Coordinates of C-alpha atoms and ligand atoms in Angstrom, one line a residue:
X1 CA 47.5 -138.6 -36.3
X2 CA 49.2 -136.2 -33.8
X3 CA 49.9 -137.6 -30.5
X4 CA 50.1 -135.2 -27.8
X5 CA 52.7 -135.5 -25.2
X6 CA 51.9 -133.3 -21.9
X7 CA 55.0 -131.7 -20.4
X8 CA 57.2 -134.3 -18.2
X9 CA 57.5 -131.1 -15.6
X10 CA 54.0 -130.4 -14.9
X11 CA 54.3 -133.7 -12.5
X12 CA 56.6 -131.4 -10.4
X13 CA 55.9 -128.8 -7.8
X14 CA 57.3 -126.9 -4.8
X15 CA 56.2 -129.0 -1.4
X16 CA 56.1 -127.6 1.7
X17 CA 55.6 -124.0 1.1
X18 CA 54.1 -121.8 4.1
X19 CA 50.8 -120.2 3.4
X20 CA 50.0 -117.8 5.6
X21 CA 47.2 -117.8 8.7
X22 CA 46.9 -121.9 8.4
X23 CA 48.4 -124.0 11.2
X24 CA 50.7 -126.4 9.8
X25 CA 49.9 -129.2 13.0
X26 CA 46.7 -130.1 14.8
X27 CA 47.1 -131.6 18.5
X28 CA 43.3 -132.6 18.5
X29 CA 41.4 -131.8 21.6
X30 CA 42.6 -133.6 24.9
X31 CA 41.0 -136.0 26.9
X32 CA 38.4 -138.7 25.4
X33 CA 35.9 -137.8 23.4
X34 CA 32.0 -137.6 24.6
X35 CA 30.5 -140.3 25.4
X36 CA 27.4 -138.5 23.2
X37 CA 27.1 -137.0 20.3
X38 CA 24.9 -136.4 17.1
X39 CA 27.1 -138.2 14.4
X40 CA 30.2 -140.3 14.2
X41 CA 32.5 -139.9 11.4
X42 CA 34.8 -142.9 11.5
X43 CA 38.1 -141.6 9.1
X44 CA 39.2 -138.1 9.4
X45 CA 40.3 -138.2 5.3
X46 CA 39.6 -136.3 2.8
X47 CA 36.0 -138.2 2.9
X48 CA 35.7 -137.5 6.5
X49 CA 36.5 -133.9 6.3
X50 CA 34.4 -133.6 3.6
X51 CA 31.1 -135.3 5.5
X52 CA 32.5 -132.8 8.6
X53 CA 32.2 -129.3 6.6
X54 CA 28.9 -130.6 4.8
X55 CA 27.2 -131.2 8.2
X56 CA 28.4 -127.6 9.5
X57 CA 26.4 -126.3 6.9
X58 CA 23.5 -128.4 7.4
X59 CA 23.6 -127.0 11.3
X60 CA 25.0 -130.0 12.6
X61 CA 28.0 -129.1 15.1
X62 CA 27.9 -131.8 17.4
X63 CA 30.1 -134.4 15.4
X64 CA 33.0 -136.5 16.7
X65 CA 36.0 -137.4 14.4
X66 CA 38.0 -140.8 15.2
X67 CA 40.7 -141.4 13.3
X68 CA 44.4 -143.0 14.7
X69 CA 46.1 -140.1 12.7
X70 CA 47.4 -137.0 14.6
X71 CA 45.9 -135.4 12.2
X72 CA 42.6 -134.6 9.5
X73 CA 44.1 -136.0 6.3
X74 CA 47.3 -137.3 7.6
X75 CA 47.1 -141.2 5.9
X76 CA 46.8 -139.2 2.5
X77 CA 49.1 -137.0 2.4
X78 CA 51.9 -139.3 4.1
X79 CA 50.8 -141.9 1.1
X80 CA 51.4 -139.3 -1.6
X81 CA 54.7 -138.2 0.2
X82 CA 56.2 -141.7 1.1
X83 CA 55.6 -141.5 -2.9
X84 CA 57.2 -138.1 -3.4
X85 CA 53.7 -137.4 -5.6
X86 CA 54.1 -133.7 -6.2
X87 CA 50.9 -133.2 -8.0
X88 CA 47.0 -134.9 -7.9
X89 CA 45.7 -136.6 -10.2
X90 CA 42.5 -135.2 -10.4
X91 CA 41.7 -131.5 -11.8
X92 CA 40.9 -128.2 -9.3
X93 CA 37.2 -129.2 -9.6
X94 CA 37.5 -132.2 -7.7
X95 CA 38.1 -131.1 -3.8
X96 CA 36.3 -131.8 -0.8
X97 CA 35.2 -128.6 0.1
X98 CA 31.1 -127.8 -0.1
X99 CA 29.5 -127.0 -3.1
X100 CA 26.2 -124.9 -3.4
X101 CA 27.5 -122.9 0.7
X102 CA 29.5 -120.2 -1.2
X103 CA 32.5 -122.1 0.6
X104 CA 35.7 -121.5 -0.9
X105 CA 36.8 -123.8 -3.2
X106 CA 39.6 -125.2 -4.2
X107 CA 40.5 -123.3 -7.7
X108 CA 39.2 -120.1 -5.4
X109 CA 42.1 -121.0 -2.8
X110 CA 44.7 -121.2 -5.6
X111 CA 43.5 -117.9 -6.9
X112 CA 43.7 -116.4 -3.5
X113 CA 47.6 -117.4 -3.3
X114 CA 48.7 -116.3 -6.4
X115 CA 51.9 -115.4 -5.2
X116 CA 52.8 -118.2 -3.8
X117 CA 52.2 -120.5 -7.3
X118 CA 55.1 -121.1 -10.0
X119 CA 54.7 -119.6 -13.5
X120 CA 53.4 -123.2 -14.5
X121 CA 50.9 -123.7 -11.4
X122 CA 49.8 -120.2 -12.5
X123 CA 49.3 -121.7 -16.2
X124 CA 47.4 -124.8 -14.7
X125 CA 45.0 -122.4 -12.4
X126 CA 44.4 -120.4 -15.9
X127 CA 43.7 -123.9 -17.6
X128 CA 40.7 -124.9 -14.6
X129 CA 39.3 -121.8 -15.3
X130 CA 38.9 -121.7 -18.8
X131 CA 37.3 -125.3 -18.4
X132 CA 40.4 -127.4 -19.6
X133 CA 42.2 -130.2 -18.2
X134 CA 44.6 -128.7 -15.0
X135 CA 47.2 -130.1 -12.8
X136 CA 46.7 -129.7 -8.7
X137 CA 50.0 -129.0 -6.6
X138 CA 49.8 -131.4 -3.8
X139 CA 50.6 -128.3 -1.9
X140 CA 47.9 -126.5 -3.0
X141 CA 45.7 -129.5 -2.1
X142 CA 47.1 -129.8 1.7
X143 CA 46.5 -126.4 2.4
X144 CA 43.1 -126.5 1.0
X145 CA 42.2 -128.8 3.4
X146 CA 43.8 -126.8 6.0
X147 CA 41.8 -124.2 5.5
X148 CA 38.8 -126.6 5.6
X149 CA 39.5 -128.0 8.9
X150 CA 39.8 -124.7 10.2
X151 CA 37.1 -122.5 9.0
X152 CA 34.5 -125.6 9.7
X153 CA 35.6 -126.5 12.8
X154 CA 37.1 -130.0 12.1
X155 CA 40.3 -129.8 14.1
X156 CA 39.0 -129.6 17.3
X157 CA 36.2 -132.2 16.9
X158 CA 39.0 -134.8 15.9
X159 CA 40.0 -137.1 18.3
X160 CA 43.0 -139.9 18.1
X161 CA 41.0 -143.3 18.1
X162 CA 41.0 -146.6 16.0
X163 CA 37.2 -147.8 16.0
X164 CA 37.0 -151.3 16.7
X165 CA 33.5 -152.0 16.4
X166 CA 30.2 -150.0 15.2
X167 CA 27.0 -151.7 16.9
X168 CA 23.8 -150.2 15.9
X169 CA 21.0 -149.8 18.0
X170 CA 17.3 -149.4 17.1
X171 CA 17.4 -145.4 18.0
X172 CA 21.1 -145.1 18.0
X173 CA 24.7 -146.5 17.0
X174 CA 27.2 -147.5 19.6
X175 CA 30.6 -147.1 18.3
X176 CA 33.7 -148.7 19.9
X177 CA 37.1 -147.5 19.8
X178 CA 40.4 -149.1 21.4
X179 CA 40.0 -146.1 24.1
X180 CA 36.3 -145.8 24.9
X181 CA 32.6 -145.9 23.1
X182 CA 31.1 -143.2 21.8
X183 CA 27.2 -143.1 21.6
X184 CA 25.5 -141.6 18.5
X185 CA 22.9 -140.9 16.5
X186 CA 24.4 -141.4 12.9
X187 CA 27.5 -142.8 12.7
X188 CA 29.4 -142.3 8.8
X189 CA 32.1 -144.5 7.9
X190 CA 34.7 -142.8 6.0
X191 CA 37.8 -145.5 6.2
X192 CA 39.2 -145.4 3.4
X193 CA 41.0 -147.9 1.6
X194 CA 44.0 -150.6 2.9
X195 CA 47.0 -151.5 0.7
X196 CA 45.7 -154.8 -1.5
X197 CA 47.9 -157.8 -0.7
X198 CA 49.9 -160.1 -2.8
X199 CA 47.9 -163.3 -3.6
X200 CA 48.9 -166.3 -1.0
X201 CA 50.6 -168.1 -3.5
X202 CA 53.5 -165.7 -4.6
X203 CA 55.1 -166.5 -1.4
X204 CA 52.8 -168.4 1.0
X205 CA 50.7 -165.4 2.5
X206 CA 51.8 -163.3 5.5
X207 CA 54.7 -161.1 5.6
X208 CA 56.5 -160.5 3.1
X209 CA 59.8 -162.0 2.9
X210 CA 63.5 -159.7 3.1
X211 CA 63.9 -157.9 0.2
X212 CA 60.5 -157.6 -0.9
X213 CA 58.1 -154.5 0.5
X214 CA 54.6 -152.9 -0.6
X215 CA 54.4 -149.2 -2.0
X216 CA 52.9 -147.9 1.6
X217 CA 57.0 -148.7 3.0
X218 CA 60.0 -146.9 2.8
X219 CA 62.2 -148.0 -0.3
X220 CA 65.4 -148.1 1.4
X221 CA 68.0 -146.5 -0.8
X222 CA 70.7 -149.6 -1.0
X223 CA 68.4 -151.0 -3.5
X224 CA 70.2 -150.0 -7.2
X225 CA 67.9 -152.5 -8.7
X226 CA 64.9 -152.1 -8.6
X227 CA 62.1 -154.6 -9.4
X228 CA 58.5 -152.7 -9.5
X229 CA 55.3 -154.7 -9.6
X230 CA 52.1 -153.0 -10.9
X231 CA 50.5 -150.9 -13.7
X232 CA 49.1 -147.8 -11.7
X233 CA 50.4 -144.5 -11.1
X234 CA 51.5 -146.0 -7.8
X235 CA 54.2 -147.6 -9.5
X236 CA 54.8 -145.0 -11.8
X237 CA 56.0 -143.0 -9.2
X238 CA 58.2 -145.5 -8.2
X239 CA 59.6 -146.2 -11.3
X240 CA 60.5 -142.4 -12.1
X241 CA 61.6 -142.3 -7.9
X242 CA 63.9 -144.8 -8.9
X243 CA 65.0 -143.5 -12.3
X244 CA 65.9 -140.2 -11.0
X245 CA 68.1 -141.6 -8.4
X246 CA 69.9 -143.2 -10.7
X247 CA 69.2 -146.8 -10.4
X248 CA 68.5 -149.6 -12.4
X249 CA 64.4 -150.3 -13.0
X250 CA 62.6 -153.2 -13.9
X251 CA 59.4 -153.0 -14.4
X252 CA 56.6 -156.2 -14.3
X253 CA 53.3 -155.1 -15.8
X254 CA 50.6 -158.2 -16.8
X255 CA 48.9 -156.3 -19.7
X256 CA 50.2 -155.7 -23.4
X257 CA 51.3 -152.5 -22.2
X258 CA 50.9 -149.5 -19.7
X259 CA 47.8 -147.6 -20.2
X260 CA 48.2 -143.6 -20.0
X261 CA 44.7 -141.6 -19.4
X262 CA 44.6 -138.1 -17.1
X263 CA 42.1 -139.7 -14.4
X264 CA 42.3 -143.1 -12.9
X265 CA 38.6 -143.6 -14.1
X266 CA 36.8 -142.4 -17.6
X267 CA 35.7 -139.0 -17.2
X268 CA 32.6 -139.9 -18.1
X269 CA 32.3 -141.7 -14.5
X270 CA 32.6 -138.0 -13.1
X271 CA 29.6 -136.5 -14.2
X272 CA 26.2 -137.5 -13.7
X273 CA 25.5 -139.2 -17.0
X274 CA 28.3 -141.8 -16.3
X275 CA 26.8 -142.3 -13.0
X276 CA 23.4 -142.8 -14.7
X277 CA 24.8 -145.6 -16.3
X278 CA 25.5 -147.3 -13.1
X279 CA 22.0 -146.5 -11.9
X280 CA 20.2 -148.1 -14.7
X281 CA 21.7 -151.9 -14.3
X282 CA 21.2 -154.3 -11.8
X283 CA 23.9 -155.9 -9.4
X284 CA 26.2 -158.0 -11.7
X285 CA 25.7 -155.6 -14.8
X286 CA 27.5 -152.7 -12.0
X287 CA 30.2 -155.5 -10.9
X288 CA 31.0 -155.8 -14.6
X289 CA 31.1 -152.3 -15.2
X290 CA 33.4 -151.5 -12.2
X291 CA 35.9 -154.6 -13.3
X292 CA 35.9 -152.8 -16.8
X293 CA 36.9 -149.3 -15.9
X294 CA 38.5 -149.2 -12.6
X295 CA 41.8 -150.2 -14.5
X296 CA 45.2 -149.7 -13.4
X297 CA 46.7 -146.7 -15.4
X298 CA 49.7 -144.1 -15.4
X299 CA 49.4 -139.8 -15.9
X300 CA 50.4 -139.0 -19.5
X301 CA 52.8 -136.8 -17.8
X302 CA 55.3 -139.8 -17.4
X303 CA 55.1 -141.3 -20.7
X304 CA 58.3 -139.1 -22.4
X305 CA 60.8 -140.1 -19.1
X306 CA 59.6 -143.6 -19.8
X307 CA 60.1 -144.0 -23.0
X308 CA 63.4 -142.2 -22.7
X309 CA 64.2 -144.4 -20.2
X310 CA 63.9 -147.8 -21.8
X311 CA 65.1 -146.6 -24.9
X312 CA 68.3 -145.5 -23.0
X313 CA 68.7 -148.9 -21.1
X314 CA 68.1 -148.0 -17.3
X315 CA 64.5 -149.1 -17.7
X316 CA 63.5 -152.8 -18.6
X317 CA 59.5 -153.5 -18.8
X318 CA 58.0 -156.8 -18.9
X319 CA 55.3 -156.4 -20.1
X320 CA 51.9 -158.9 -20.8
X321 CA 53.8 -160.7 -18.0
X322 CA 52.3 -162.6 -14.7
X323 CA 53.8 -162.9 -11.5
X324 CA 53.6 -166.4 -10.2
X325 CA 55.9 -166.1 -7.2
X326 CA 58.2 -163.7 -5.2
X327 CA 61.1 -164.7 -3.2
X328 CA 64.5 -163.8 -1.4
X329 CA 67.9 -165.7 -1.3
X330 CA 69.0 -164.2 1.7
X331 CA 71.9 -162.4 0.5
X332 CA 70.2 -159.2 -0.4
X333 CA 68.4 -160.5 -3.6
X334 CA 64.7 -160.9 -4.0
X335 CA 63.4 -162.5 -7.0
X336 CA 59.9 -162.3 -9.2
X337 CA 59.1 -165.8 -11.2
X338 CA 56.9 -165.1 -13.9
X339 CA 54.0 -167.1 -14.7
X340 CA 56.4 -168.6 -17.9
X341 CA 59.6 -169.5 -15.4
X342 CA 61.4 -166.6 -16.5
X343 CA 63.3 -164.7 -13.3
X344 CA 63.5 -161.2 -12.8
X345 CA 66.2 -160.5 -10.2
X346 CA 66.6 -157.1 -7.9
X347 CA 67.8 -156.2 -4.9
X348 CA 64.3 -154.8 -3.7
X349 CA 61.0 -156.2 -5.0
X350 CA 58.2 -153.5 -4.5
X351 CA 54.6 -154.5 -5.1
X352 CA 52.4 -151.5 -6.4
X353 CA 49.1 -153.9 -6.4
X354 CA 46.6 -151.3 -5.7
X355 CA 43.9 -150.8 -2.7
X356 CA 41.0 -152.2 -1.3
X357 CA 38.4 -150.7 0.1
X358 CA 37.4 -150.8 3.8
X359 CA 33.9 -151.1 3.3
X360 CA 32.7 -151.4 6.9
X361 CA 32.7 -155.5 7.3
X362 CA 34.9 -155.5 9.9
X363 CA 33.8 -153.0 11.8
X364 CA 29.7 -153.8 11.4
X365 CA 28.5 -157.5 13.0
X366 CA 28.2 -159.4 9.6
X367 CA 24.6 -159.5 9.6
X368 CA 24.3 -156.0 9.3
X369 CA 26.8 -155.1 6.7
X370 CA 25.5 -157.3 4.0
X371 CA 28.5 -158.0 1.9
X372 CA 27.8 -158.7 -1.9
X373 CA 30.6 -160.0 -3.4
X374 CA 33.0 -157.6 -1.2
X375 CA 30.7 -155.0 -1.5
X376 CA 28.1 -153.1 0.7
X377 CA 24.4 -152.8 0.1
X378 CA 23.6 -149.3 0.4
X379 CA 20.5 -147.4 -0.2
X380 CA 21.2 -145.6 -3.6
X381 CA 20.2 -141.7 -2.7
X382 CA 20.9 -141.8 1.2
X383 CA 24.2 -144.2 1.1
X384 CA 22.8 -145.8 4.6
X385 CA 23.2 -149.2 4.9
X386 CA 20.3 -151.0 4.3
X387 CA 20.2 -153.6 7.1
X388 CA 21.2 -150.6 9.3
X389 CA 19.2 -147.2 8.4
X390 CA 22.0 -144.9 10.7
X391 CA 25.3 -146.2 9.0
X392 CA 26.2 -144.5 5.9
X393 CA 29.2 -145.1 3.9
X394 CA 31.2 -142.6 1.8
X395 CA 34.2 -143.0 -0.7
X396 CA 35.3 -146.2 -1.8
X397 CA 32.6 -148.6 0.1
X398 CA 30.0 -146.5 -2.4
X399 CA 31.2 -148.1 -5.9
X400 CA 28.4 -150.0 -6.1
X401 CA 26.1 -147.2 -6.2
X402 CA 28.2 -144.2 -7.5
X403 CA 30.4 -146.1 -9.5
X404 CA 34.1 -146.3 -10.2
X405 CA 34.9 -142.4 -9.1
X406 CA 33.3 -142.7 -5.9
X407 CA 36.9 -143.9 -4.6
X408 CA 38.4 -140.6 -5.9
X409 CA 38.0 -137.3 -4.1
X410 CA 34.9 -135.9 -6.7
X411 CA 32.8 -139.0 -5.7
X412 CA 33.5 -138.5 -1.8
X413 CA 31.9 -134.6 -3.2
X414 CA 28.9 -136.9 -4.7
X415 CA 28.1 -139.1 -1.8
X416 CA 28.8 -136.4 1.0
X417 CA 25.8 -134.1 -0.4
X418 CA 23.7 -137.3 -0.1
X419 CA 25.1 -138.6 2.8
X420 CA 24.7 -135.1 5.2
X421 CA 21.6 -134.5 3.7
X422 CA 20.2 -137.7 5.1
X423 CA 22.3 -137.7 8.0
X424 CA 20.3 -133.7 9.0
X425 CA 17.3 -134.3 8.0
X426 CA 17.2 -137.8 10.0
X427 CA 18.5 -135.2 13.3
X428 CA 15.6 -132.9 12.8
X429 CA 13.1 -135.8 12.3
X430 CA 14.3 -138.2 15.1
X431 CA 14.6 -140.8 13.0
X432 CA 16.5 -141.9 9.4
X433 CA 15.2 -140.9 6.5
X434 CA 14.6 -144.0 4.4
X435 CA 14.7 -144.7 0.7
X436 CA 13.7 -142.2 -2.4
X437 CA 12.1 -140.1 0.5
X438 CA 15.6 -138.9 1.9
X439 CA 16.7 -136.2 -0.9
X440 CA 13.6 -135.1 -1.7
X441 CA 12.6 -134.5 1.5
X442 CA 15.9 -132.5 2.4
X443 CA 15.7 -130.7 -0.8
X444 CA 12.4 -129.6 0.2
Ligands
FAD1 C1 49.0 -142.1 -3.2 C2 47.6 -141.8 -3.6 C3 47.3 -140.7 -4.4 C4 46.0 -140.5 -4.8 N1 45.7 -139.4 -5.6 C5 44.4 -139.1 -5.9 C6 44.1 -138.0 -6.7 O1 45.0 -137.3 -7.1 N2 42.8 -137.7 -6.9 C7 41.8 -138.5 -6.4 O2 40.6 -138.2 -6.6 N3 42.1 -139.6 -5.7 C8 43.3 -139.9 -5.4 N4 43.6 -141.0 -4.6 C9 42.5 -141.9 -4.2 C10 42.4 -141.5 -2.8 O3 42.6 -142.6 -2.0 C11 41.0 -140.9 -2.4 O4 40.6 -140.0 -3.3 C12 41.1 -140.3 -1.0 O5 42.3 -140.4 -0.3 C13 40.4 -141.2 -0.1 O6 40.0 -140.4 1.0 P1 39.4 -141.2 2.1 O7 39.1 -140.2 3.2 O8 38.3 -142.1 1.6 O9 40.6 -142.2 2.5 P2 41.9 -142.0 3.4 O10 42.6 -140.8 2.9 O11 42.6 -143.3 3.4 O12 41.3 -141.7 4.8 C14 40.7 -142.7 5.6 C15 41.0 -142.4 7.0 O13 40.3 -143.4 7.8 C16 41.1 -143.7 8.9 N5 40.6 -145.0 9.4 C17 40.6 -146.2 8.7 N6 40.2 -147.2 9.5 C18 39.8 -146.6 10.7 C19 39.3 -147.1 11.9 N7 38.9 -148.4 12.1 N8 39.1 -146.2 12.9 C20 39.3 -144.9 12.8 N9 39.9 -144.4 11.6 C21 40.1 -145.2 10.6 C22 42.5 -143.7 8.3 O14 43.4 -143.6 9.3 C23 42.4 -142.6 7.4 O15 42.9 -141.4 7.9 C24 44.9 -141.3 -4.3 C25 45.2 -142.4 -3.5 C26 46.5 -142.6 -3.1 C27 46.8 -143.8 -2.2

């Protein structure tokens, strides 16, 4: 059997280019925001802006954007820096523009900036659109959503706000920031997802101690060993990071081995067949399924400086091993017991542990947000919570219904077509559209 190895240098790419007639900053409008409005968006992400430009071509213009950023996108892209991730995972066709608007989309953008694209991010644009796999500059992807925020209107409907609280209302949803409230008539959350934290018992819970960070800090570049906790591309970044600095890696994985696939999830999950599969099964049979493929797993694109890497010494993996504590001695050494006593010693301890989605249960009173075993219960075609007909939920908080892709940017595309179809015709009917009803109805 032939096993083929995708180029080590497609995972790099030019950041920080100019592309002309986009502004590179966005102040936000000043002052607070209404005290009124038609629809919330909590989160100005990728999910947020993508909710924001579907509603612009529903009609709907009177939206408000919270988000603490400065700036549409800002958590994501300072994430994929802080990582120095130079390309996305997922291919051209996966973008939050609008589909079925004659919007611009991403592989279109590309396309438009020929010019400005390397020989191989020309190769990868020729790749999307001759249907095959293709690798996204990061770049690219930024100014995309530029260019979205722009031409639909996002920037200046954004305000700087953490919501606090999201009360609904029989005819309305009252949403609370740590600045003011702001009254609507749908509110959308769109928050994302947190770092996930170690388990209380590595080191006691809290903080954690000297020496030891998560992947969402700094690495501070005294650290020549480096001990890496994790299995996902996360810490594959680190890893190479730390390898191309010159430093000393090791490398705690607890299965066999490190899995390599092109997309965090199977394909399969992308397209609406995989999605049928979640549709058909009840509650624990989708609980099962979304333990069983949202797996922790690396780019091919890393598996040649890996392998180089441990054969040439710099690189030590323990693999199949569990972490059962993580400590410091004080001196500028931090330590990771494995689950079978063994020590592995560094003088930084990162922990890549993944996310977790913010699924709304602390910002919704508990009664409302019906959490099922950490998830939300959402109507499946309108993504509205069911205890609370004018909350709606895109990206992660929607695995239960969309499956494991709805935390990646083509499942934010998925659930924003149902969400701002709901979300306009609900405007135009004075009231939420509820159940089977919703689609159909905005479909005419
Ligand atoms: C490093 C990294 C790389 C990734 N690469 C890919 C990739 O290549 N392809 C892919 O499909 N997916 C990728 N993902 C998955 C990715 O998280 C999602 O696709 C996407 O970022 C999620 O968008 P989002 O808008 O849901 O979340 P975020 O980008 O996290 O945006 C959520 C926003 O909500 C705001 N927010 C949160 N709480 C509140 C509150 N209480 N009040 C107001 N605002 C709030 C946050 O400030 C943030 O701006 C990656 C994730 C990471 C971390």
């Amino acid at each position: 059997m032939i096993t083929f190895m995708p180029d080590p240098g497609l995972l790099d790419s030019p950041r920080r280019r100019a592309w002309p007639g986009l502004s590179t900053g966005h102040a936000g409008p000043a002052g607070e925001p209404p005290e009124g409005t038609d629809v919330v968006i909590v989160g100005a992400g990728p999910a947020g802006l993508a909710v924001a430009s579907a509603l612009w071509h529903h009609g709907v213009h009177d939206i408000v954007l919270l988000d603490p950023a400065e700036r549409p996108c800002e958590r994501f892209f300072d994430r994929i820096d802080l990582l120095g991730q130079r390309v996305l995972r997922s291919p051209y066709e996966h973008h939050p523009g609008v589909e079925g608007y004659r919007d611009c989309e991403l592989l279109d953008f590309a396309r438009l900036h020929w010019s400005r694209l390397t020989e191989v991010e020309r190769r990868e644009v020729r790749m999307a659109q001759a249907g095959h796999r293709s690798v996204v500059p990061v770049d690219v992807f930024e100014a995309y959503c530029r260019h979205l925020v722009s031409s639909h209107h996002v920037g200046e409907r954004t305000w700087r706000a953490t919501v606090q609280e999201v009360l609904p209302e029989p005819d309305t949803v009252v949403v609370r920031t740590d600045r003011s409230s702001v009254t609507a008539r749908f509110a959308v959350l769109c928050a994302g997802e947190r770092r996930r934290v170690a388990p209380s018992s590595w080191w006691g819970g809290g903080p954690p101690p000297d020496g030891v960070s998560y992947w969402d800090e700094p690495v501070p570049e005294y650290a020549n060993r480096l001990v890496v906790v994790g299995a996902g591309l996360t810490a594959a970044h680190l890893v190479s990071n730390a390898l191309a600095a010159g430093r000393q890696v090791h490398w705690v994985i607890r299965g066999d081995a490190e899995r390599y696939q092109c997309a965090d999830v199977n394909s399969s999950f992308f397209r609406p067949e995989g999605r049928a599969r979640f549709d058909r099964v009840d509650w624990p049979d989708r609980l099962e399924l979304l333990g069983r493929y949202r797996r922790a797993s690396i780019m091919f694109e890393f598996r040649p400086l890996f392998e180089r890497a441990e054969a040439g010494g710099g690189l030590v993996v323990h693999r199949g091993r569990a972490v059962a504590a993580v400590s410091a001695a004080g001196d500028g050494t931090a330590f990771v017991r494995l689950a079978d006593g063994d020590l592995v010693t560094g003088e930084r301890v990162v922990l890549a542990l993944g996310t977790t989605p913010a699924t709304g249960g602390d910002l919704l009173p508990d009664a409302v947000a019906g959490t099922r075993d950490g998830w939300p219960e959402l109507a499946g075609d309108t993504l509205a919570f069911r205890r609370a007909p004018r909350v709606l939920a895109v990206g992660a908080a929607a695995a239960m219904v969309l499956g494991p892709a709805a935390r990646n940017i083509d499942g934010h595309r998925v659930a924003t077509a149902r969400v701002a179809a709901a979300v306009a015709e609900g405007l135009r009917r004075g009231a939420p559209v509820a159940g089977e009803k919703a689609l159909a109805v905005a479909r005419g």
